[in-house]
Amino acid sequence: MRTDDLITALAADTRAVPRYAALRGLALSTFIGAPIALALTLWWLGLRPDLVSAVGGAFFWIKAAYTLALSLAFGAAALRLVRPGARARAALATGGGVIVLIVLLGLVQLIGMEAAERMPALRGCSALGAPMTLVAILALRSMAPTSPTLAGGVVGLFCGGVSATVYGLHCPEATLAFVGLWYSLGVMACGALGVALGRWLLRW
Amino acid sequence: MDDLETRLKALMLRGLAGDAQAHRALLSLLQARLRAYFSPRMSGEPADVEDLVQETLLAVHLRRASWDRDQPFSPWAFAIARYKLVDHWRRRRVRKVAPLEDVADFLAAPDVMLDDGLDLTRALAGLPSRQRELIEAVKIDGRSLAEAGLRTGVSEGAAKVALHRALKSLAERMRRAD
């Protein structure tokens, strides 16, 4: 088939293309994925018993600010990584820097902590974020990441940040050491899932 | 060069608004650029060059929503071409690197002669007969979709959907070729 014929066929398929396709993909996956995470928290994990008093304290909001900051930074990076020719260094560095900061602050507190409740946080964050990661990867399939693996991973980190925020409604832990380690690992587990899914589903 | 970028971007913007003439002009300008970019990097494989040009044009068309309208057009198109070239080498197990050359090089390289693409012909032959007939009808003297649909016995709306699906499936088949 001649290239001119192909161009004719492609031109026949012209239609108006709406703006902000990637942003709408991420927003859609948040509107689907966050309620799934919330439902899992309500019916599977249960809300933390002291939620009402915890909302009045500072650490509840520090945890939420940390995980939301992660999702903002990695969400911004994901929006760039699904576009050919766009770079995401600043957004990736911001997200990575936030993690490093919290982990360092947490290390200071680490001495003398109990071992209980740790694995559940990793499992909880990743289980809550897994459905959203799948939805987000599917929603971005029409984009064109020139590195499907990296883009998938960063999409997973974005979803992990959102789901870790929801997980805060269940988890009563209130130390930076705990959040810095186990929440971050939970977010990274979603990133790893995103890498695997991206390799497979975001190629083009 | 900057002049070409200005023209390409203007055409792309009109194409995204649904202007088929502009979209066609954009793809025509782009095919020469792509051929000029691929040819020297794939010496001795002229048929492969045309396959890659066609695969890239399909990607540019099907994934045009991934272009940010506030950004220049050429770096986006160049990144797609480079991705397709690297992917082609990977499939052929060729160990080469495509440097992130200045996009200016992509815009300025001299034109090359064109050839027929073999992969696309093969991919087309693998489509369901309905979709294949539709593409044949549309490409032959650029029949309108309504006429093409009439020939294959479906409404214009259904022909529109079927054509888009057929093009997506062609892109997927070409990517999985060889």
GROMACS .gro file of C-alpha atoms in nm:
model
  382
    1MET     CA    1   0.000   0.000   0.000
    2ARG     CA    2   0.134   0.342  -0.092
    3THR     CA    3   0.190   0.601   0.176
    4ASP     CA    4  -0.031   0.851  -0.008
    5ASP     CA    5  -0.318   0.600   0.008
    6LEU     CA    6  -0.262   0.558   0.380
    7ILE     CA    7  -0.270   0.935   0.425
    8THR     CA    8  -0.599   0.950   0.237
    9ALA     CA    9  -0.745   0.688   0.469
   10LEU     CA   10  -0.611   0.868   0.778
   11ALA     CA   11  -0.752   1.202   0.659
   12ALA     CA   12  -1.093   1.035   0.616
   13ASP     CA   13  -1.075   0.948   0.987
   14THR     CA   14  -1.024   1.313   1.094
   15ARG     CA   15  -1.247   1.427   1.375
   16ALA     CA   16  -1.228   1.698   1.638
   17VAL     CA   17  -1.002   1.590   1.925
   18PRO     CA   18  -1.083   1.726   2.272
   19ARG     CA   19  -0.813   1.896   2.480
   20TYR     CA   20  -0.644   1.769   2.798
   21ALA     CA   21  -0.688   1.397   2.721
   22ALA     CA   22  -0.420   1.287   2.970
   23LEU     CA   23  -0.552   1.508   3.250
   24ARG     CA   24  -0.903   1.378   3.192
   25GLY     CA   25  -0.770   1.020   3.202
   26LEU     CA   26  -0.609   1.076   3.543
   27ALA     CA   27  -0.915   1.261   3.677
   28LEU     CA   28  -1.143   0.980   3.559
   29SER     CA   29  -0.927   0.716   3.726
   30THR     CA   30  -0.930   0.917   4.050
   31PHE     CA   31  -1.310   0.943   4.043
   32ILE     CA   32  -1.329   0.566   3.995
   33GLY     CA   33  -1.027   0.454   4.200
   34ALA     CA   34  -1.061   0.670   4.514
   35PRO     CA   35  -1.421   0.554   4.585
   36ILE     CA   36  -1.305   0.192   4.540
   37ALA     CA   37  -1.028   0.255   4.796
   38LEU     CA   38  -1.279   0.422   5.028
   39ALA     CA   39  -1.524   0.132   4.994
   40LEU     CA   40  -1.246  -0.117   5.071
   41THR     CA   41  -1.152   0.090   5.378
   42LEU     CA   42  -1.513   0.100   5.503
   43TRP     CA   43  -1.607  -0.263   5.447
   44TRP     CA   44  -1.279  -0.449   5.466
   45LEU     CA   45  -1.036  -0.258   5.689
   46GLY     CA   46  -1.278  -0.045   5.891
   47LEU     CA   47  -1.233   0.319   5.994
   48ARG     CA   48  -0.995   0.388   6.279
   49PRO     CA   49  -1.200   0.391   6.601
   50ASP     CA   50  -1.069   0.731   6.713
   51LEU     CA   51  -1.130   0.899   6.377
   52VAL     CA   52  -1.341   1.183   6.519
   53SER     CA   53  -1.080   1.292   6.772
   54ALA     CA   54  -0.792   1.223   6.532
   55VAL     CA   55  -0.932   1.469   6.278
   56GLY     CA   56  -0.879   1.738   6.541
   57GLY     CA   57  -0.509   1.653   6.574
   58ALA     CA   58  -0.223   1.769   6.357
   59PHE     CA   59  -0.073   1.433   6.262
   60PHE     CA   60  -0.382   1.311   6.080
   61TRP     CA   61  -0.336   1.606   5.843
   62ILE     CA   62   0.042   1.570   5.822
   63LYS     CA   63  -0.004   1.215   5.696
   64ALA     CA   64  -0.265   1.326   5.443
   65ALA     CA   65  -0.045   1.617   5.332
   66TYR     CA   66   0.247   1.379   5.273
   67THR     CA   67   0.055   1.130   5.061
   68LEU     CA   68  -0.133   1.402   4.873
   69ALA     CA   69   0.193   1.582   4.797
   70LEU     CA   70   0.323   1.256   4.654
   71SER     CA   71   0.020   1.211   4.430
   72LEU     CA   72   0.038   1.573   4.312
   73ALA     CA   73   0.406   1.548   4.220
   74PHE     CA   74   0.378   1.207   4.055
   75GLY     CA   75   0.049   1.299   3.888
   76ALA     CA   76   0.220   1.601   3.729
   77ALA     CA   77   0.509   1.378   3.622
   78ALA     CA   78   0.271   1.118   3.475
   79LEU     CA   79   0.093   1.386   3.268
   80ARG     CA   80   0.425   1.472   3.107
   81LEU     CA   81   0.557   1.118   3.068
   82VAL     CA   82   0.261   1.005   2.855
   83ARG     CA   83   0.343   1.279   2.599
   84PRO     CA   84   0.624   1.224   2.350
   85GLY     CA   85   0.895   1.487   2.375
   86ALA     CA   86   0.798   1.616   2.720
   87ARG     CA   87   1.037   1.591   3.018
   88ALA     CA   88   0.932   1.526   3.375
   89ARG     CA   89   1.256   1.579   3.568
   90ALA     CA   90   1.132   1.857   3.798
   91ALA     CA   91   0.812   1.677   3.898
   92LEU     CA   92   0.995   1.346   3.953
   93ALA     CA   93   1.261   1.519   4.161
   94THR     CA   94   0.991   1.688   4.372
   95GLY     CA   95   0.815   1.358   4.443
   96GLY     CA   96   1.141   1.179   4.519
   97GLY     CA   97   1.256   1.467   4.739
   98VAL     CA   98   0.936   1.456   4.945
   99ILE     CA   99   0.985   1.084   5.009
  100VAL     CA  100   1.350   1.131   5.107
  101LEU     CA  101   1.258   1.417   5.341
  102ILE     CA  102   0.992   1.217   5.526
  103VAL     CA  103   1.212   0.907   5.543
  104LEU     CA  104   1.499   1.111   5.692
  105LEU     CA  105   1.268   1.276   5.947
  106GLY     CA  106   1.128   0.931   6.026
  107LEU     CA  107   1.472   0.778   6.081
  108VAL     CA  108   1.525   1.024   6.365
  109GLN     CA  109   1.216   0.884   6.538
  110LEU     CA  110   1.282   0.523   6.449
  111ILE     CA  111   1.470   0.413   6.757
  112GLY     CA  112   1.256   0.222   7.006
  113MET     CA  113   0.956   0.151   6.781
  114GLU     CA  114   0.740  -0.159   6.806
  115ALA     CA  115   0.717  -0.406   6.521
  116ALA     CA  116   0.339  -0.445   6.530
  117GLU     CA  117   0.102  -0.319   6.257
  118ARG     CA  118   0.377  -0.263   6.002
  119MET     CA  119   0.311  -0.518   5.733
  120PRO     CA  120  -0.062  -0.444   5.735
  121ALA     CA  121   0.010  -0.084   5.634
  122LEU     CA  122   0.217  -0.191   5.335
  123ARG     CA  123  -0.048  -0.446   5.238
  124GLY     CA  124  -0.333  -0.200   5.296
  125CYS     CA  125  -0.185   0.086   5.094
  126SER     CA  126  -0.101  -0.138   4.801
  127ALA     CA  127  -0.433  -0.326   4.804
  128LEU     CA  128  -0.625   0.003   4.809
  129GLY     CA  129  -0.416   0.144   4.525
  130ALA     CA  130  -0.411  -0.160   4.296
  131PRO     CA  131  -0.759  -0.117   4.142
  132MET     CA  132  -0.697   0.253   4.074
  133THR     CA  133  -0.359   0.178   3.917
  134LEU     CA  134  -0.522  -0.063   3.673
  135VAL     CA  135  -0.799   0.187   3.591
  136ALA     CA  136  -0.547   0.470   3.539
  137ILE     CA  137  -0.326   0.263   3.308
  138LEU     CA  138  -0.628   0.163   3.102
  139ALA     CA  139  -0.747   0.526   3.091
  140LEU     CA  140  -0.411   0.636   2.950
  141ARG     CA  141  -0.384   0.371   2.680
  142SER     CA  142  -0.456   0.620   2.402
  143MET     CA  143  -0.157   0.832   2.509
  144ALA     CA  144   0.195   0.777   2.378
  145PRO     CA  145   0.457   0.730   2.652
  146THR     CA  146   0.801   0.691   2.495
  147SER     CA  147   0.898   0.494   2.804
  148PRO     CA  148   0.594   0.278   2.889
  149THR     CA  149   0.770   0.124   3.190
  150LEU     CA  150   0.862   0.455   3.353
  151ALA     CA  151   0.526   0.613   3.271
  152GLY     CA  152   0.343   0.309   3.414
  153GLY     CA  153   0.548   0.323   3.731
  154VAL     CA  154   0.486   0.694   3.786
  155VAL     CA  155   0.113   0.648   3.722
  156GLY     CA  156   0.125   0.375   3.990
  157LEU     CA  157   0.300   0.613   4.234
  158PHE     CA  158   0.027   0.873   4.172
  159CYS     CA  159  -0.242   0.613   4.247
  160GLY     CA  160  -0.047   0.491   4.550
  161GLY     CA  161  -0.044   0.846   4.690
  162VAL     CA  162  -0.420   0.880   4.651
  163SER     CA  163  -0.491   0.541   4.808
  164ALA     CA  164  -0.246   0.596   5.096
  165THR     CA  165  -0.440   0.915   5.174
  166VAL     CA  166  -0.760   0.711   5.197
  167TYR     CA  167  -0.576   0.447   5.402
  168GLY     CA  168  -0.513   0.719   5.663
  169LEU     CA  169  -0.885   0.691   5.754
  170HIS     CA  170  -0.814   0.338   5.877
  171CYS     CA  171  -0.463   0.353   6.016
  172PRO     CA  172  -0.414   0.509   6.362
  173GLU     CA  173  -0.032   0.517   6.348
  174ALA     CA  174   0.101   0.862   6.425
  175THR     CA  175   0.477   0.870   6.377
  176LEU     CA  176   0.683   0.995   6.086
  177ALA     CA  177   0.900   0.686   6.113
  178PHE     CA  178   0.601   0.462   6.049
  179VAL     CA  179   0.452   0.675   5.771
  180GLY     CA  180   0.788   0.744   5.610
  181LEU     CA  181   0.869   0.376   5.588
  182TRP     CA  182   0.546   0.180   5.546
  183TYR     CA  183   0.327   0.430   5.365
  184SER     CA  184   0.614   0.507   5.129
  185LEU     CA  185   0.666   0.135   5.067
  186GLY     CA  186   0.293   0.094   5.002
  187VAL     CA  187   0.304   0.377   4.748
  188MET     CA  188   0.609   0.218   4.586
  189ALA     CA  189   0.432  -0.118   4.567
  190CYS     CA  190   0.167   0.056   4.353
  191GLY     CA  191   0.453   0.199   4.148
  192ALA     CA  192   0.588  -0.153   4.094
  193LEU     CA  193   0.244  -0.270   3.984
  194GLY     CA  194   0.232   0.027   3.746
  195VAL     CA  195   0.570  -0.073   3.600
  196ALA     CA  196   0.443  -0.425   3.530
  197LEU     CA  197   0.113  -0.304   3.381
  198GLY     CA  198   0.279  -0.024   3.184
  199ARG     CA  199   0.525  -0.258   3.018
  200TRP     CA  200   0.235  -0.464   2.900
  201LEU     CA  201  -0.049  -0.219   2.839
  202LEU     CA  202   0.115   0.113   2.752
  203ARG     CA  203   0.324  -0.002   2.456
  204TRP     CA  204   0.223   0.136   2.120
  205MET     CA  205   1.298   2.546   0.960
  206ASP     CA  206   1.109   2.765   1.204
  207ASP     CA  207   0.887   2.835   0.911
  208LEU     CA  208   0.816   2.461   0.872
  209GLU     CA  209   0.741   2.431   1.245
  210THR     CA  210   0.497   2.721   1.218
  211ARG     CA  211   0.321   2.558   0.923
  212LEU     CA  212   0.311   2.214   1.084
  213LYS     CA  213   0.173   2.351   1.410
  214ALA     CA  214  -0.095   2.556   1.235
  215LEU     CA  215  -0.202   2.253   1.031
  216MET     CA  216  -0.204   2.030   1.340
  217LEU     CA  217  -0.423   2.277   1.530
  218ARG     CA  218  -0.672   2.289   1.242
  219GLY     CA  219  -0.664   1.910   1.212
  220LEU     CA  220  -0.738   1.871   1.583
  221ALA     CA  221  -1.040   2.094   1.531
  222GLY     CA  222  -1.167   1.845   1.271
  223ASP     CA  223  -1.034   1.997   0.946
  224ALA     CA  224  -0.956   1.693   0.726
  225GLN     CA  225  -0.783   1.900   0.454
  226ALA     CA  226  -0.538   2.045   0.703
  227HIS     CA  227  -0.481   1.706   0.862
  228ARG     CA  228  -0.405   1.557   0.522
  229ALA     CA  229  -0.161   1.839   0.441
  230LEU     CA  230   0.011   1.787   0.776
  231LEU     CA  231   0.059   1.414   0.719
  232SER     CA  232   0.187   1.479   0.367
  233LEU     CA  233   0.448   1.727   0.490
  234LEU     CA  234   0.540   1.493   0.769
  235GLN     CA  235   0.592   1.184   0.553
  236ALA     CA  236   0.881   1.349   0.368
  237ARG     CA  237   1.041   1.452   0.699
  238LEU     CA  238   1.003   1.101   0.838
  239ARG     CA  239   1.154   0.939   0.529
  240ALA     CA  240   1.447   1.180   0.545
  241TYR     CA  241   1.498   1.098   0.912
  242PHE     CA  242   1.471   0.718   0.882
  243SER     CA  243   1.661   0.662   0.554
  244PRO     CA  244   2.019   0.737   0.661
  245ARG     CA  245   1.960   0.547   0.984
  246MET     CA  246   1.841   0.233   0.807
  247SER     CA  247   2.075   0.203   0.512
  248GLY     CA  248   2.013  -0.104   0.299
  249GLU     CA  249   1.651  -0.152   0.407
  250PRO     CA  250   1.447   0.074   0.174
  251ALA     CA  251   1.125  -0.124   0.218
  252ASP     CA  252   1.166  -0.105   0.595
  253VAL     CA  253   1.197   0.272   0.572
  254GLU     CA  254   0.855   0.299   0.411
  255ASP     CA  255   0.706   0.054   0.665
  256LEU     CA  256   0.837   0.271   0.944
  257VAL     CA  257   0.712   0.592   0.781
  258GLN     CA  258   0.365   0.440   0.757
  259GLU     CA  259   0.369   0.301   1.110
  260THR     CA  260   0.476   0.643   1.240
  261LEU     CA  261   0.205   0.823   1.042
  262LEU     CA  262  -0.054   0.588   1.192
  263ALA     CA  263   0.082   0.663   1.541
  264VAL     CA  264   0.084   1.039   1.479
  265HIS     CA  265  -0.277   1.016   1.364
  266LEU     CA  266  -0.413   0.779   1.631
  267ARG     CA  267  -0.224   0.938   1.922
  268ARG     CA  268  -0.257   1.305   1.832
  269ALA     CA  269  -0.449   1.366   2.157
  270SER     CA  270  -0.112   1.323   2.333
  271TRP     CA  271   0.022   1.649   2.184
  272ASP     CA  272   0.001   1.949   2.418
  273ARG     CA  273  -0.131   2.241   2.213
  274ASP     CA  274   0.074   2.489   2.414
  275GLN     CA  275   0.398   2.319   2.307
  276PRO     CA  276   0.582   2.323   1.971
  277PHE     CA  277   0.475   2.047   1.731
  278SER     CA  278   0.810   1.920   1.594
  279PRO     CA  279   0.962   1.782   1.918
  280TRP     CA  280   0.646   1.576   1.968
  281ALA     CA  281   0.651   1.434   1.614
  282PHE     CA  282   1.026   1.375   1.637
  283ALA     CA  283   0.987   1.187   1.967
  284ILE     CA  284   0.727   0.960   1.806
  285ALA     CA  285   0.955   0.894   1.506
  286ARG     CA  286   1.248   0.818   1.735
  287TYR     CA  287   1.036   0.584   1.950
  288LYS     CA  288   0.926   0.393   1.641
  289LEU     CA  289   1.284   0.370   1.512
  290VAL     CA  290   1.416   0.238   1.844
  291ASP     CA  291   1.124  -0.005   1.863
  292HIS     CA  292   1.203  -0.126   1.511
  293TRP     CA  293   1.566  -0.190   1.605
  294ARG     CA  294   1.456  -0.370   1.920
  295ARG     CA  295   1.230  -0.602   1.719
  296ARG     CA  296   1.511  -0.671   1.473
  297ARG     CA  297   1.749  -0.720   1.765
  298VAL     CA  298   1.976  -0.450   1.628
  299ARG     CA  299   2.192  -0.291   1.897
  300LYS     CA  300   2.198   0.076   1.806
  301VAL     CA  301   2.118   0.399   1.979
  302ALA     CA  302   1.914   0.684   1.836
  303PRO     CA  303   2.068   1.000   1.980
  304LEU     CA  304   1.829   1.268   2.099
  305GLU     CA  305   1.943   1.487   1.812
  306ASP     CA  306   1.831   1.841   1.788
  307VAL     CA  307   1.485   1.848   1.634
  308ALA     CA  308   1.630   2.095   1.384
  309ASP     CA  309   1.802   1.798   1.219
  310PHE     CA  310   1.467   1.625   1.184
  311LEU     CA  311   1.317   1.931   1.016
  312ALA     CA  312   1.612   2.004   0.787
  313ALA     CA  313   1.723   1.666   0.646
  314PRO     CA  314   1.698   1.641   0.263
  315ASP     CA  315   1.409   1.453   0.098
  316VAL     CA  316   1.444   1.091  -0.019
  317MET     CA  317   1.264   0.881  -0.280
  318LEU     CA  318   0.960   0.689  -0.162
  319ASP     CA  319   0.873   0.322  -0.191
  320ASP     CA  320   0.576   0.098  -0.121
  321GLY     CA  321   0.532  -0.037   0.229
  322LEU     CA  322   0.515  -0.413   0.262
  323ASP     CA  323   0.410  -0.446   0.626
  324LEU     CA  324   0.103  -0.231   0.575
  325THR     CA  325  -0.005  -0.434   0.272
  326ARG     CA  326   0.036  -0.749   0.481
  327ALA     CA  327  -0.144  -0.598   0.781
  328LEU     CA  328  -0.427  -0.485   0.554
  329ALA     CA  329  -0.464  -0.837   0.415
  330GLY     CA  330  -0.508  -0.964   0.772
  331LEU     CA  331  -0.803  -0.734   0.851
  332PRO     CA  332  -1.163  -0.860   0.848
  333SER     CA  333  -1.294  -0.825   0.489
  334ARG     CA  334  -1.544  -0.553   0.582
  335GLN     CA  335  -1.278  -0.325   0.730
  336ARG     CA  336  -1.043  -0.396   0.443
  337GLU     CA  337  -1.305  -0.308   0.182
  338LEU     CA  338  -1.380   0.013   0.369
  339ILE     CA  339  -1.015   0.123   0.366
  340GLU     CA  340  -0.984   0.029  -0.001
  341ALA     CA  341  -1.296   0.230  -0.082
  342VAL     CA  342  -1.180   0.534   0.114
  343LYS     CA  343  -0.828   0.541  -0.023
  344ILE     CA  344  -0.926   0.497  -0.390
  345ASP     CA  345  -0.969   0.850  -0.522
  346GLY     CA  346  -1.056   0.956  -0.170
  347ARG     CA  347  -1.421   0.859  -0.171
  348SER     CA  348  -1.613   1.018   0.112
  349LEU     CA  349  -1.698   0.800   0.409
  350ALA     CA  350  -2.066   0.816   0.318
  351GLU     CA  351  -1.993   0.679  -0.031
  352ALA     CA  352  -1.752   0.422   0.105
  353GLY     CA  353  -2.010   0.312   0.359
  354LEU     CA  354  -2.269   0.283   0.083
  355ARG     CA  355  -2.036   0.057  -0.113
  356THR     CA  356  -1.983  -0.169   0.183
  357GLY     CA  357  -2.347  -0.152   0.287
  358VAL     CA  358  -2.336   0.050   0.612
  359SER     CA  359  -2.439   0.399   0.727
  360GLU     CA  360  -2.192   0.687   0.737
  361GLY     CA  361  -2.179   0.679   1.116
  362ALA     CA  362  -2.108   0.307   1.123
  363ALA     CA  363  -1.846   0.352   0.849
  364LYS     CA  364  -1.677   0.621   1.062
  365VAL     CA  365  -1.651   0.391   1.363
  366ALA     CA  366  -1.540   0.096   1.149
  367LEU     CA  367  -1.270   0.301   0.974
  368HIS     CA  368  -1.128   0.421   1.307
  369ARG     CA  369  -1.124   0.065   1.439
  370ALA     CA  370  -0.963  -0.064   1.123
  371LEU     CA  371  -0.684   0.197   1.149
  372LYS     CA  372  -0.622   0.110   1.514
  373SER     CA  373  -0.601  -0.255   1.428
  374LEU     CA  374  -0.364  -0.179   1.138
  375ALA     CA  375  -0.134   0.011   1.376
  376GLU     CA  376  -0.139  -0.280   1.621
  377ARG     CA  377  -0.066  -0.535   1.347
  378MET     CA  378   0.223  -0.328   1.213
  379ARG     CA  379   0.372  -0.294   1.560
  380ARG     CA  380   0.362  -0.671   1.601
  381ALA     CA  381   0.497  -0.739   1.251
  382ASP     CA  382   0.830  -0.920   1.211
   0.00000   0.00000   0.00000
